[in-house]
Every structure is written in structure tokens, then in C-alpha cells.
mmCIF file of C-alpha atoms and ligand atoms in Angstrom:
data_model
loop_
_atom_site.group_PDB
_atom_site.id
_atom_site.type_symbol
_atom_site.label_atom_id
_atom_site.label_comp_id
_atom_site.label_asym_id
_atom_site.label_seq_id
_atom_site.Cartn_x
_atom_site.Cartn_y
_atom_site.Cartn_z
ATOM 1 C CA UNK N 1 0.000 0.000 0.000
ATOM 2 C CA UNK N 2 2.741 2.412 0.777
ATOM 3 C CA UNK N 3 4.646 1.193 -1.917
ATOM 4 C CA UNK N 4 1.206 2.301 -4.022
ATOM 5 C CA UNK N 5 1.286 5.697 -2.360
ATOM 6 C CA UNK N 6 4.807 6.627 -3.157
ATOM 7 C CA UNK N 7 4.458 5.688 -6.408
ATOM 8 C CA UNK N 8 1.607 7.690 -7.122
ATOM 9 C CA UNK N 9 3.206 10.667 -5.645
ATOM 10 C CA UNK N 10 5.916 10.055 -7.863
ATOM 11 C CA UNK N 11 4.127 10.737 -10.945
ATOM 12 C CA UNK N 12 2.498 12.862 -10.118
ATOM 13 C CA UNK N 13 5.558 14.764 -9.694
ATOM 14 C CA UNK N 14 6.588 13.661 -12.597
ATOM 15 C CA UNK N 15 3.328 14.482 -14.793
ATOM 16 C CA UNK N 16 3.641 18.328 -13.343
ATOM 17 C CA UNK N 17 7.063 18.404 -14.104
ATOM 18 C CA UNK N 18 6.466 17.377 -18.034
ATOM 19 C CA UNK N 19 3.427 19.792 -18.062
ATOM 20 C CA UNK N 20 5.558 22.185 -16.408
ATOM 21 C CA UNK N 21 8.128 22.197 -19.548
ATOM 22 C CA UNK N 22 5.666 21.935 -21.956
ATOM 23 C CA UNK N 23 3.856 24.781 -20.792
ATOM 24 C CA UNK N 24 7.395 26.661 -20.914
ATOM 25 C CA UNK N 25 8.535 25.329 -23.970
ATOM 26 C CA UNK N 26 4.632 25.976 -25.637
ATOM 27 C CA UNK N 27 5.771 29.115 -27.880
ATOM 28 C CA UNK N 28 3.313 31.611 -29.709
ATOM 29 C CA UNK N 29 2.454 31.020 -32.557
ATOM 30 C CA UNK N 30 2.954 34.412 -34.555
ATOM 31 C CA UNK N 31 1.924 35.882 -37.993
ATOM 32 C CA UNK N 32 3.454 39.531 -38.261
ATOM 33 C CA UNK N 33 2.059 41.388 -41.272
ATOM 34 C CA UNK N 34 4.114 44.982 -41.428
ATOM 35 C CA UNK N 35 5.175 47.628 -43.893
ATOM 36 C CA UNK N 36 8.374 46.618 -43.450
ATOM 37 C CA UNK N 37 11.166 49.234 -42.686
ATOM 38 C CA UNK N 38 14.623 49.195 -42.014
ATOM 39 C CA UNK N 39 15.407 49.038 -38.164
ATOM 40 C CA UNK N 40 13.247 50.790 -36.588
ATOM 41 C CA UNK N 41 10.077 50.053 -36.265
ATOM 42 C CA UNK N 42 8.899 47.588 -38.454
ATOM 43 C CA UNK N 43 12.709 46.190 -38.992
ATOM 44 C CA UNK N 44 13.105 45.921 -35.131
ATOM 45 C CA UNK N 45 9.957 44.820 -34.173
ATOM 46 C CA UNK N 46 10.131 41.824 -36.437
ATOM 47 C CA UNK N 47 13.514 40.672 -34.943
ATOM 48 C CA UNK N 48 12.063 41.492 -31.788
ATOM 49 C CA UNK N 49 9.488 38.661 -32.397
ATOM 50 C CA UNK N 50 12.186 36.508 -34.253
ATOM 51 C CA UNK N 51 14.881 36.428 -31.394
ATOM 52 C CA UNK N 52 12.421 35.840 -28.940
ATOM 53 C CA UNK N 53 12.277 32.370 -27.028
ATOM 54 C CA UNK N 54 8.526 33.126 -26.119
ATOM 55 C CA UNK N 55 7.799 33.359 -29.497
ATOM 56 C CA UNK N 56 7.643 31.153 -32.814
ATOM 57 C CA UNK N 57 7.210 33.619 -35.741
ATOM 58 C CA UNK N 58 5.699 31.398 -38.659
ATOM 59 C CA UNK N 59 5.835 33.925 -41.600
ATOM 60 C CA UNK N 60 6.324 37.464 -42.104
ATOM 61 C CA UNK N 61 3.486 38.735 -44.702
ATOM 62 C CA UNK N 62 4.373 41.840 -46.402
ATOM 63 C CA UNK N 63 2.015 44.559 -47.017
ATOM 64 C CA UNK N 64 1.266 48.442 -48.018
ATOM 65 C CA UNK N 65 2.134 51.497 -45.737
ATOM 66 C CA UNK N 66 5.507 53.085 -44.917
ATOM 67 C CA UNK N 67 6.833 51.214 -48.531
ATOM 68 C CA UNK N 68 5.581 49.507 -51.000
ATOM 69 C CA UNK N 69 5.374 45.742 -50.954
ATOM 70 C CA UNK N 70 8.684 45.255 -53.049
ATOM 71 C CA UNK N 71 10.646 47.605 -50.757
ATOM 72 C CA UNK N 72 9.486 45.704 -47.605
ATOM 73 C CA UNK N 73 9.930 42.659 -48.900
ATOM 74 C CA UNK N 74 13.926 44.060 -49.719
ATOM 75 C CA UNK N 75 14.006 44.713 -46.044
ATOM 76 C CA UNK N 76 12.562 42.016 -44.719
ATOM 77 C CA UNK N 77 14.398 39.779 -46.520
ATOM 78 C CA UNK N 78 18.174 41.225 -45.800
ATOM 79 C CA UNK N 79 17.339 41.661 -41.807
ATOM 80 C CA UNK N 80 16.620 38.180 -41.742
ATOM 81 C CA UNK N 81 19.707 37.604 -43.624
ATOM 82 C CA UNK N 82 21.639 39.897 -40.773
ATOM 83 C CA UNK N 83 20.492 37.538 -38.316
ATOM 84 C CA UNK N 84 20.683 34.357 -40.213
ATOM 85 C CA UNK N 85 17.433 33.392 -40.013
ATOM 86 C CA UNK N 86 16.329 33.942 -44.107
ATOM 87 C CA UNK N 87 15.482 30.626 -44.528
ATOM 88 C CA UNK N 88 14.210 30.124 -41.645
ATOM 89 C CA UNK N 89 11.411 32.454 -41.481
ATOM 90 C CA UNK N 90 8.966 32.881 -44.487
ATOM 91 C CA UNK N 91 8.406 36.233 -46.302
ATOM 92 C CA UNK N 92 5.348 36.461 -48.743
ATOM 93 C CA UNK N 93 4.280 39.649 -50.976
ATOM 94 C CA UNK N 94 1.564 40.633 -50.143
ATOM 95 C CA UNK N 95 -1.386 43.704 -51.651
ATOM 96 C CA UNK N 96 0.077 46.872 -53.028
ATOM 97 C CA UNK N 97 -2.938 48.615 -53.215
ATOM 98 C CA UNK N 98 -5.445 50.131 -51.134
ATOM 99 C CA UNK N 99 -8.900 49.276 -50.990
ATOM 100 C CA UNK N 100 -10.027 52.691 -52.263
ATOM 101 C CA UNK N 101 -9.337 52.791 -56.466
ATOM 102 C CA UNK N 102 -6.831 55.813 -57.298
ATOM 103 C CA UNK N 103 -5.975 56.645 -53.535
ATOM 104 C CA UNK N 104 -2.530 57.647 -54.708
ATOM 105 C CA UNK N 105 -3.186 59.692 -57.905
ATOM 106 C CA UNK N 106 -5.618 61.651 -55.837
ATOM 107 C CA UNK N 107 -3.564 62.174 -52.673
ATOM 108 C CA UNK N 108 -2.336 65.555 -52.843
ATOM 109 C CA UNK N 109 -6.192 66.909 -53.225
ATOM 110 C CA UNK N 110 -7.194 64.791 -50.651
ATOM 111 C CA UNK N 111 -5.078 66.379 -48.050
ATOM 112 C CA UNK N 112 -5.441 69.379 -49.266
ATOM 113 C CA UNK N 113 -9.323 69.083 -48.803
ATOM 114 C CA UNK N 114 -9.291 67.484 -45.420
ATOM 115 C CA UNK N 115 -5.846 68.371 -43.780
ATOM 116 C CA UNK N 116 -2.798 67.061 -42.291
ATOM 117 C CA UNK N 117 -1.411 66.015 -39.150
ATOM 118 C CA UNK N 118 1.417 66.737 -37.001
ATOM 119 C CA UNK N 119 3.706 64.409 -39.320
ATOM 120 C CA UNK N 120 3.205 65.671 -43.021
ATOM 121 C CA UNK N 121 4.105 61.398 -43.446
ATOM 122 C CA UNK N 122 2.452 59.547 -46.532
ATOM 123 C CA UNK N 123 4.789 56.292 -46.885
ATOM 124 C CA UNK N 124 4.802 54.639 -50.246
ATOM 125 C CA UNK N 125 1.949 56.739 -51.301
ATOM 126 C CA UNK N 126 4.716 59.828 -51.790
ATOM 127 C CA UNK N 127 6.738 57.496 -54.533
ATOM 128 C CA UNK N 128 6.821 55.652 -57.326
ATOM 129 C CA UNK N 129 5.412 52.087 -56.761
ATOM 130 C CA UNK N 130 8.814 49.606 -57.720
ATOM 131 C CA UNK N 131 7.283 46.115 -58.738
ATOM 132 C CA UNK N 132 10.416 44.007 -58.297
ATOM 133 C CA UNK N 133 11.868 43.162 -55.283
ATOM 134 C CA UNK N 134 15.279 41.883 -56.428
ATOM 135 C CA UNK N 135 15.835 45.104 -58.052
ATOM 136 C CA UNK N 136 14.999 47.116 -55.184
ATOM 137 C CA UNK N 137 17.711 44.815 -53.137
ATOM 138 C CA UNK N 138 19.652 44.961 -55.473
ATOM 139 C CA UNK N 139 19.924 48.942 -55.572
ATOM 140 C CA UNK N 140 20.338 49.286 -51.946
ATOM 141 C CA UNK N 141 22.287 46.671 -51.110
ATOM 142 C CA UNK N 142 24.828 46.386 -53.885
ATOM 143 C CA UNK N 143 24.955 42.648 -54.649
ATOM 144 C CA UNK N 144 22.203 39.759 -55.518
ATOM 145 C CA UNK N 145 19.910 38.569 -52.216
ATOM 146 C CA UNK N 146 20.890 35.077 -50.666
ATOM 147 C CA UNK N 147 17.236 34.923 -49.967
ATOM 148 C CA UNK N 148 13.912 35.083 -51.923
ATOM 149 C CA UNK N 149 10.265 35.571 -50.785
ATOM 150 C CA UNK N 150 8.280 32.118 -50.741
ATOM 151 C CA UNK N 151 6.331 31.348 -53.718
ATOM 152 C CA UNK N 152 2.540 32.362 -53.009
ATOM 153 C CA UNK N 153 0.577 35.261 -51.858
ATOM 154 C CA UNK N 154 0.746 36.452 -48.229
ATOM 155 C CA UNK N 155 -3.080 36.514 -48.036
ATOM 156 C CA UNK N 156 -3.276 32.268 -48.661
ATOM 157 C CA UNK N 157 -0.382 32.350 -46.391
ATOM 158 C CA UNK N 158 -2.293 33.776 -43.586
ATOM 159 C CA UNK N 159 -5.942 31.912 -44.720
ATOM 160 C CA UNK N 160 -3.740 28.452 -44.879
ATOM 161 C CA UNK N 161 -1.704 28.977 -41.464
ATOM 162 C CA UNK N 162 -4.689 29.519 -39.733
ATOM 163 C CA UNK N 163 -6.169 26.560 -40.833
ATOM 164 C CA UNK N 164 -3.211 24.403 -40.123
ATOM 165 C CA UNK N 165 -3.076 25.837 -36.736
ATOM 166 C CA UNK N 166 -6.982 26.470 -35.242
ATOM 167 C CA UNK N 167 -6.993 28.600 -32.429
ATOM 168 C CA UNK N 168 -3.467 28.900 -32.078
ATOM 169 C CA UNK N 169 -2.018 31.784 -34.020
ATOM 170 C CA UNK N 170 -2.102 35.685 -33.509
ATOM 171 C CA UNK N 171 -1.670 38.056 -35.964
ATOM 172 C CA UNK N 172 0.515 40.894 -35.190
ATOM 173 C CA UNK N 173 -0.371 43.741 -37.425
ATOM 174 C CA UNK N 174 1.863 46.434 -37.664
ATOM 175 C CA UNK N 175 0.583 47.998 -41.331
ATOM 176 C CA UNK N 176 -1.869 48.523 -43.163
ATOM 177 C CA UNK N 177 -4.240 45.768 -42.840
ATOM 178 C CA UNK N 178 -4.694 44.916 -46.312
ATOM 179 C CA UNK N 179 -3.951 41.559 -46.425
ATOM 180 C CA UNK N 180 -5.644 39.993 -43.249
ATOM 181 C CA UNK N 181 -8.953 42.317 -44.304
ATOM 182 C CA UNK N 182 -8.426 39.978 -47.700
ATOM 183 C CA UNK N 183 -7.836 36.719 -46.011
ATOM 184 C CA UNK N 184 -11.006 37.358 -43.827
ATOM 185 C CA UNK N 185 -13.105 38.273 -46.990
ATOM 186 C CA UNK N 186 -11.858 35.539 -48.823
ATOM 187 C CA UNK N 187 -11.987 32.726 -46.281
ATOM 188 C CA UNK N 188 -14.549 34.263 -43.198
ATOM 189 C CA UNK N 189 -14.109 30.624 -41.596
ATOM 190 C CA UNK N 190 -10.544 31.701 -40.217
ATOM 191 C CA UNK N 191 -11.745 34.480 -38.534
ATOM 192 C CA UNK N 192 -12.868 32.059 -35.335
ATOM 193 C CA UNK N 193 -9.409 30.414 -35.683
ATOM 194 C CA UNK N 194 -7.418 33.296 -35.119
ATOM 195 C CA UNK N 195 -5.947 33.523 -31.496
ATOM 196 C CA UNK N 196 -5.845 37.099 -31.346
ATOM 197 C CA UNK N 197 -5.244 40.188 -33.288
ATOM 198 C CA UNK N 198 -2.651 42.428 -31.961
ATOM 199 C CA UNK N 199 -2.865 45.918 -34.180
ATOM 200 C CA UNK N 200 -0.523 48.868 -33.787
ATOM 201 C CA UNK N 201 -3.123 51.491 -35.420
ATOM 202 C CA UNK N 202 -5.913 54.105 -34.454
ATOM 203 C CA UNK N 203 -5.730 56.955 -32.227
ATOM 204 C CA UNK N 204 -8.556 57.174 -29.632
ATOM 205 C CA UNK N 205 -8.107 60.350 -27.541
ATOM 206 C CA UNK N 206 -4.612 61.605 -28.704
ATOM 207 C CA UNK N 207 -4.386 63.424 -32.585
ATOM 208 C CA UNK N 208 -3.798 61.144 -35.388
ATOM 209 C CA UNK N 209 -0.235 61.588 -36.791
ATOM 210 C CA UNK N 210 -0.674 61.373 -40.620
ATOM 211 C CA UNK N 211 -4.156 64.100 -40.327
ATOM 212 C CA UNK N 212 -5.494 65.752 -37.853
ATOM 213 C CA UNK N 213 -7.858 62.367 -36.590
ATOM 214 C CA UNK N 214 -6.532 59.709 -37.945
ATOM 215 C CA UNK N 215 -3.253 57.297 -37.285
ATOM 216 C CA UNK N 216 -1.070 56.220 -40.529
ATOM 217 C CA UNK N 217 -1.601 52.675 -40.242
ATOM 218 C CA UNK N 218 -5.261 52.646 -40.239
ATOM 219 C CA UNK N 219 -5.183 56.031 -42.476
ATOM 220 C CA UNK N 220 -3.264 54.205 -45.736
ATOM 221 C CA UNK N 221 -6.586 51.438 -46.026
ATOM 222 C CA UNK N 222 -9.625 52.971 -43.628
ATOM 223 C CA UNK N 223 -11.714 50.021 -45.107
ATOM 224 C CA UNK N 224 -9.401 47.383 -44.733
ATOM 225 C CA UNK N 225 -8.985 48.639 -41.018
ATOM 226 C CA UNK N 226 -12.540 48.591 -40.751
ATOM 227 C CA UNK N 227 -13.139 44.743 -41.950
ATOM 228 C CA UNK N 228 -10.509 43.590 -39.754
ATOM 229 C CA UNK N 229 -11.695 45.226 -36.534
ATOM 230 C CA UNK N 230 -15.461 44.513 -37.427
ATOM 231 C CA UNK N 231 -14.954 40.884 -37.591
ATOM 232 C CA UNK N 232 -15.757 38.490 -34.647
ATOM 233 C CA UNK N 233 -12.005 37.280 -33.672
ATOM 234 C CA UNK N 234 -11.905 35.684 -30.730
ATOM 235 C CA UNK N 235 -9.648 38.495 -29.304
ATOM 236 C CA UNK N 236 -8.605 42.078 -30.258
ATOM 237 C CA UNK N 237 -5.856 44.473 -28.909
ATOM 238 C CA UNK N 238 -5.393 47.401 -30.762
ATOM 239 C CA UNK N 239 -2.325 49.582 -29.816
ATOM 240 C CA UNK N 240 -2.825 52.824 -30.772
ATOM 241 C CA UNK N 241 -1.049 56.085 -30.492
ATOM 242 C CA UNK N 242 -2.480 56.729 -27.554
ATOM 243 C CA UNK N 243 -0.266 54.079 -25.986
ATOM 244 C CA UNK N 244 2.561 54.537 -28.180
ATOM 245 C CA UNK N 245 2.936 58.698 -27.000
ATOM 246 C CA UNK N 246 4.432 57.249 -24.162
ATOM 247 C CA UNK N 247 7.466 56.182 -25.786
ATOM 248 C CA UNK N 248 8.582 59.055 -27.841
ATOM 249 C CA UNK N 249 12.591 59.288 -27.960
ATOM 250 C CA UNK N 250 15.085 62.068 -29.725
ATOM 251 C CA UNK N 251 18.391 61.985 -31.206
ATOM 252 C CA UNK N 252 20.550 61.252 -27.816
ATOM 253 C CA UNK N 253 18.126 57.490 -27.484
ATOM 254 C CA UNK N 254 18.575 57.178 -31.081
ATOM 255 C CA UNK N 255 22.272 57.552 -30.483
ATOM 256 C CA UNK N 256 22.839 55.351 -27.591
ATOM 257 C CA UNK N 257 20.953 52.649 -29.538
ATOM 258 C CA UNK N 258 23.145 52.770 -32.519
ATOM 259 C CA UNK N 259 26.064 52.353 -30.018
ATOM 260 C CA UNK N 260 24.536 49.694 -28.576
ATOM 261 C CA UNK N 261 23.680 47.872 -31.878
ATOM 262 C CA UNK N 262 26.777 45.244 -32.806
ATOM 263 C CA UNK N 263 25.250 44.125 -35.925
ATOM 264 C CA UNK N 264 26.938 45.487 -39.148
ATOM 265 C CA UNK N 265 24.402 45.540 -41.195
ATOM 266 C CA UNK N 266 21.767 46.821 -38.419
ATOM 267 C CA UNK N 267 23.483 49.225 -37.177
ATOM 268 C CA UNK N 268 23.837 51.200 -40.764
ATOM 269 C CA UNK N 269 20.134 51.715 -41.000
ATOM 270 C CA UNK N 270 19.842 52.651 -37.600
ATOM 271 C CA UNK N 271 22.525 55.288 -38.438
ATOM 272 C CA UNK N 272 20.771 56.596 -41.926
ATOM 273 C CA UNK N 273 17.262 56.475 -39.812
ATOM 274 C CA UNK N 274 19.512 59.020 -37.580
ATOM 275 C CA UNK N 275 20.941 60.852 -40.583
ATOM 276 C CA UNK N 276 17.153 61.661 -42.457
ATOM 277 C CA UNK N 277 16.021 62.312 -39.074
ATOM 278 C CA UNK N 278 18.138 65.050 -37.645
ATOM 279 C CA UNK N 279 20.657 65.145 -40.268
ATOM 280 C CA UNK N 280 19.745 68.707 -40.655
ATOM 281 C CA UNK N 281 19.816 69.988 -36.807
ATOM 282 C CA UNK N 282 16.778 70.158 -36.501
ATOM 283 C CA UNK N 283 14.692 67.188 -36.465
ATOM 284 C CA UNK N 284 12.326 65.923 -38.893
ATOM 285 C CA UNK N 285 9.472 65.000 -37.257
ATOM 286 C CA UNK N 286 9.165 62.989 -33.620
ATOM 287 C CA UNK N 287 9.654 59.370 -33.249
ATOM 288 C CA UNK N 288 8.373 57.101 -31.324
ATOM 289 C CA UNK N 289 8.847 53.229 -30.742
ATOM 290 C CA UNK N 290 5.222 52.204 -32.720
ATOM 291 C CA UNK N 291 5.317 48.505 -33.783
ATOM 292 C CA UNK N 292 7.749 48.009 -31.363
ATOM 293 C CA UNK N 293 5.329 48.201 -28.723
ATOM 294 C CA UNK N 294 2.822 45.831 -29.987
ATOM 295 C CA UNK N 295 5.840 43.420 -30.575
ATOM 296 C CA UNK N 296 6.263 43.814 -27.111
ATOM 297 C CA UNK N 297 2.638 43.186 -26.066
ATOM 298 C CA UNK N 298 2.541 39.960 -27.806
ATOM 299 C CA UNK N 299 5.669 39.043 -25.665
ATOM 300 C CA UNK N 300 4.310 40.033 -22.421
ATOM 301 C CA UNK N 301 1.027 41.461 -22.365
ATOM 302 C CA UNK N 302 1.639 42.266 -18.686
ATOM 303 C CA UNK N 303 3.455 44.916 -20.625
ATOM 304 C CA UNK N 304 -0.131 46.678 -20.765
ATOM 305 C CA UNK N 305 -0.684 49.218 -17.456
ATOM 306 C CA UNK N 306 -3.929 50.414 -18.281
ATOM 307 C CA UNK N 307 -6.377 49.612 -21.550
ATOM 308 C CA UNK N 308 -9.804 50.265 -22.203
ATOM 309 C CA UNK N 309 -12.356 47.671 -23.392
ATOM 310 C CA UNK N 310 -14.952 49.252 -25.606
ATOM 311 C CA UNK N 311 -16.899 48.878 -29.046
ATOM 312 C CA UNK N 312 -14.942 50.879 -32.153
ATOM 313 C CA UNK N 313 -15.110 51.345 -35.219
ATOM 314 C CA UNK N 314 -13.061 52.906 -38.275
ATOM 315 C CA UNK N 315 -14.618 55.985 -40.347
ATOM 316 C CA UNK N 316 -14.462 55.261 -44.360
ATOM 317 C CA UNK N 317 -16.524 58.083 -45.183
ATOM 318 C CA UNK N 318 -14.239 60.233 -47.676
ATOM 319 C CA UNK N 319 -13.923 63.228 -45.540
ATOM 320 C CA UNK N 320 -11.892 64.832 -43.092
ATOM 321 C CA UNK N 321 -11.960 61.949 -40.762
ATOM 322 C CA UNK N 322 -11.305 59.231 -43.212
ATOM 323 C CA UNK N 323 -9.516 56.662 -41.511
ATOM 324 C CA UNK N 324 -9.988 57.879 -38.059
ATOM 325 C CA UNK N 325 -10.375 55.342 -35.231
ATOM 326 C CA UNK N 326 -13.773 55.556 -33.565
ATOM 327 C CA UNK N 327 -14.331 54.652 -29.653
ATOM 328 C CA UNK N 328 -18.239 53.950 -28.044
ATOM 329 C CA UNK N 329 -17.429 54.263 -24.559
ATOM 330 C CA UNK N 330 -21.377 55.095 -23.687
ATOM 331 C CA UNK N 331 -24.456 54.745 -26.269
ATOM 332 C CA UNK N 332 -24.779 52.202 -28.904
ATOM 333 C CA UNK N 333 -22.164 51.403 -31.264
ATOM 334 C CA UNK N 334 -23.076 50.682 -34.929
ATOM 335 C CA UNK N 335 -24.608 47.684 -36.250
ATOM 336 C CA UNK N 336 -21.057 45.310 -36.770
ATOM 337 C CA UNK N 337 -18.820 47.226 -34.452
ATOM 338 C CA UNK N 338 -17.207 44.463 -32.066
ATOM 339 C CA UNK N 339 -15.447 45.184 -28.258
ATOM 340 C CA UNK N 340 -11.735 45.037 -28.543
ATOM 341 C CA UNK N 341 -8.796 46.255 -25.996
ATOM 342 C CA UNK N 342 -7.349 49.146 -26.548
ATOM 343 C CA UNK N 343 -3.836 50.063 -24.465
ATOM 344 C CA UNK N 344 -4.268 53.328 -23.352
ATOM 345 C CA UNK N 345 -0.708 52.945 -21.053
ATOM 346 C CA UNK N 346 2.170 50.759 -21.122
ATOM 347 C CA UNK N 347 5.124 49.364 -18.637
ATOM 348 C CA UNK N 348 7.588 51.807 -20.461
ATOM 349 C CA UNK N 349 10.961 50.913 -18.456
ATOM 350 C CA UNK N 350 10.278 47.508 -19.382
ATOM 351 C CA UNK N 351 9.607 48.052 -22.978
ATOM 352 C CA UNK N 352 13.264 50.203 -23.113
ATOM 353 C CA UNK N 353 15.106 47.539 -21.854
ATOM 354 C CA UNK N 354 13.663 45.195 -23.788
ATOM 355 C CA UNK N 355 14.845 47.511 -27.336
ATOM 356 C CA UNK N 356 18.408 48.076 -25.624
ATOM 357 C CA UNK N 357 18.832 43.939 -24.860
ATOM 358 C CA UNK N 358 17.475 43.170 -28.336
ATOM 359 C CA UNK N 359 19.728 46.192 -29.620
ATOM 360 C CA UNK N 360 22.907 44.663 -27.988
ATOM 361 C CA UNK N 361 21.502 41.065 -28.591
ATOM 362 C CA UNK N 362 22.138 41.606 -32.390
HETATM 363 C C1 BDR V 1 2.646 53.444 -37.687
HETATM 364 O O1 BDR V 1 2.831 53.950 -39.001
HETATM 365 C C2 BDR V 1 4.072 53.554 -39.515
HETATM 366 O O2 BDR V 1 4.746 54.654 -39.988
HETATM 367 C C3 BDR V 1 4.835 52.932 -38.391
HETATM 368 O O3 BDR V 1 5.655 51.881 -38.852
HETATM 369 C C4 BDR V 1 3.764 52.451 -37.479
HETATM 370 O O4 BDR V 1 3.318 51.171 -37.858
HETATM 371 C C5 BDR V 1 2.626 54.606 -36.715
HETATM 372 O O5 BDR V 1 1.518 55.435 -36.961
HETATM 373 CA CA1 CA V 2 4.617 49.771 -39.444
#
């Protein structure tokens, strides 16, 4: 009988030990979908999610916003290479277009009609639209890419990870949302499969940066923003300006993060990011640490110190708040509208030491 007894115990022990590693070694499963930069923030914020143990990034989908799809997919591709993981982390192409026909042709009247915000920032939409990547690479690198993008569109990327992995992926979504708005209009059964969607985009009671209401992100495709945070998922954080203000850093950060950046080919862009920015003594425009912060959030949401749960919405109607992020704290929200979490403050000493390890780490 005692023999019985002790030998229970024992596995017990034993079965909460296994469960115990599993549970550590259980990684998240991560889409990132970005208009990918160079270093910071879409650069960073994908090798952010890359070097992370907590984290298994499955595929990095490129789409429209800060650069077109060829010039992210350039990026993407050599800051994988800089940390050796190109082949081990998929990059598709995704949509180079927004949602609404002749966006860019008719740019310059539309901001003169409805305004502009603090940044005077339109991203790809203020150049010519390259359509092949190698070229791009090419051009700013100086020799032929070790890498290529997989074969396939990032939209059946995202529509046939999900299925492979029910309930088990989030999407971090860092651009405009062009492609997961087309994976959920093409294939509405993922949409219960996702995990979670983790947006930087929107600004709820702060300015918008790109005009006077609304955020970039969600400003480059208002109706793609609007599908994606109208569908049912399962969960929604949105990061929005409003949490991202809390982060804003100048040329002596910028500085000590260069320093701190061992990685030859990182630490150039770093250094040109440096160079546009304040290269003429006075700087550009102000900078904060965007994507990286809902990198960070997928990491450790205990990153978030306050966040507000509430219905929103997106406003498509071509006007002066096109693209604007809409909160329904009291009253009724409109017909579709869904309840997400939006961060309204974040751990911010955490989140800096977590961009100076991953700095130094590279
Ligand atoms: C967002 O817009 C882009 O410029 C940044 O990469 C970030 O995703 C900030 O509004
Ligand atoms: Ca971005």
C-alpha cells in the first residue's frame, strides 16, 4: 500500500514536471504582417518577435504602408539575412494597393481638402510604386539577395496557417491591414481560428499623426482597417497612439541605440534612420517606438498598465476623418462594431530595456 502511495506521488511529480516544460517550452504562434522598414520600427519589431524564445514567428506577410510591398519585402528579406534566419522564417508579398481605387493619384487633393497632421508622413503613397523586389535589393544593397520571398501570396499564407493551426495563431499587425482584411473576406471561416489580433493602429483620444484624426496605419486602407476590426475574432488588442505617445525618444536614445547595436548591417540603417532624421539639426518629425510596442505586447502582455475595453469602429466616409479610429465608450455602437482592448498605457521601463537587450543582442 505504501509502496502504491509513493508511487503515485511520484508521478504525479513527474506528470507536473512534463506539463511544467511543456507549458514553458509551448511558444506563440505568430503571424506579423508589417510595412516593413529598415530598423526601426517595423525592422526591429520583427527581430524582436524573431529572437524571442517566447515566441515562434511562422511567416512574415508583407504589405502596403511606410513602402511599397517590393521595398518591404527588400528589407525584410536582408534583416533576416543579418540575423541568419532567411530561410528560416517565411516572407510572402503581399497587396500593393489600397482598398479605395486611385488613392494615390488623388492624394495631394485629398489632403489638401481634409488636412494634415502633425507628421506631413504619406509612406509609399509619396513614390513611385517599384514592382520588383530583387531590383529594389539589389539597388540598396549592392549585390544579388541570398534569400527570396516564398512562392505564393501572403493573403493564402495567412488563410492556410490559420487553418493548419486552429486557435493557435495571432496576428501581429503592424501595417496597413490589407492583407488579413483579404484573407477574412476571402476565407470568413478563419476568422474564429485566429488567437488574437494584436494591431498597432488608431488613435482614440490623442491626434492622429498622418491628419489631424486619424493614425497612418489605419489612415493608408480605412476600409481594410474597418473589416478587420469589425470581424468576430476571438480576441482584439489594438495599440494605438495613444499608448505609443508614451514612448517618444530624440536623437541622444537614437544615439545610444546605434552604439549599442553590434550588428553590421543593423546598425547602418539605424545610423541613416539618424541621418534623415536630424541630419539637418533640426529634427524631422518625432519618433516614437510604434510597432515596437505591440511586438512587445505579444511578448508580455503584462506589458499593458492600463487599456480600455470598448466597441470601435473605423470611419471610411471620404472626408476629413477618413480613416480615423472611432471609440463607443457610452451609447450604442453601430450595427457590426465588435469590443476590442485598446492600451491606453504601457510598462515603459520595461519596454526600453527590452529595445536596448534586443539592440545589444544583435
Ligand atoms: C505606424 O505607421 C508607420 O509609420 C509605423 O511603422 C507604425 O506602424 C505609426 O503610426
Ligand atoms: Ca509599421
Amino acid at each position: 500500500m505504501m509502496v502504491g502511495k509513493k508511487f503515485f506521488k511520484a508521478c504525479a511529480v513527474a506528470v507536473l514536471a512534463l506539463s511544467c516544460a511543456c507549458g514553458a517550452l509551448a511558444k506563440e504562434k505568430v503571424i506579423l504582417d508589417t510595412d516593413m522598414v529598415e530598423g526601426f520600427d517595423d525592422g526591429m519589431a520583427m527581430l524582436m518577435l524573431a529572437t524571442s524564445p517566447e515566441i515562434e514567428l511562422l511567416g512574415v506577410t508583407i504589405t502596403l504602408g511606410n513602402t511599397w510591398v517590393a521595398e518591404g519585402t527588400a528589407h525584410a528579406l536582408r534583416q533576416l539575412e543579418a540575423v541568419k534566419m532567411e530561410w528560416k522564417i517565411p516572407v510572402m508579398m503581399g497587396i500593393d494597393m489600397p482598398t479605395r481605387a486611385g488613392r494615390q493619384a488623388t492624394l495631394m487633393e485629398e489632403i489638401r481638402t481634409f488636412g494634415s497632421g502633425f507628421d506631413g508622413y504619406w509612406g509609399a503613397y509619396s513614390s513611385v510604386r517599384p514592382d520588383d523586389w530583387k531590383a529594389v535589393y539589389r539597388t540598396k544593397y549592392g549585390h544579388e539577395p541570398t534569400c527570396a520571398p516564398m512562392d505564393g501570396h501572403a493573403v493564402t499564407f495567412i488563410i492556410e496557417t490559420v487553418r493548419r493551426n486552429p486557435g493557435e495563431v495571432t496576428i501581429v499587425e503592424i501595417g496597413a491591414p490589407c492583407n488579413l482584411a483579404a484573407a477574412i473576406r476571402m476565407a470568413p471561416d478563419i476568422v474564429p481560428l485566429i488567437k488574437r489580433v494584436i494591431y498597432m493602429g488608431g488613435a482614440f483620444f490623442v491626434p492622429g499623426n498622418t491628419t489631424p484624426r486619424a493614425e497612418f496605419n489605419w489612415w493608408c486602407d480605412p476600409e481594410a482597417a474597418r473589416t478587420c476590426v469589425r470581424a468576430p475574432f476571438r480576441e482584439q488588442i489594438v495599440v494605438p497612439l495613444d499608448a505609443c505617445h508614451r514612448m517618444p525618444y530624440g536623437a541622444p536614445k537614437l544615439a545610444e541605440l546605434i552604439r549599442l547595436t553590434k550588428n553590421d548591417i543593423i546598425r547602418p540603417m539605424h545610423q541613416a534612420k539618424y541621418d534623415f532624421v536630424y541630419g539637418s539639426g533640426k529634427a524631422r518629425f518625432q519618433l516614437f517606438m510604434w510597432d515596437l510596442v505591440a511586438a512587445a505586447v505579444c511578448i508580455d502582455e503584462t506589458l499593458i498598465t492600463d487599456s480600455v475595453t470598448a466597441f470601435i469602429d473605423v470611419d471610411t466616409t471620404y472626408g476629413s476623418g477618413y480613416g480615423q479610429a472611432l471609440v463607443y465608450v457610452t451609447g450604442v455602437p453601430p450595427l457590426g462594431a465588435q469590443k476590442v482592448k485598446f492600451v491606453t498605457d504601457i510598462d515603459t521601463v520595461r519596454i526600453w530595456k527590452m529595445i536596448d537587450d534586443l539592440c545589444a543582442s544583435l
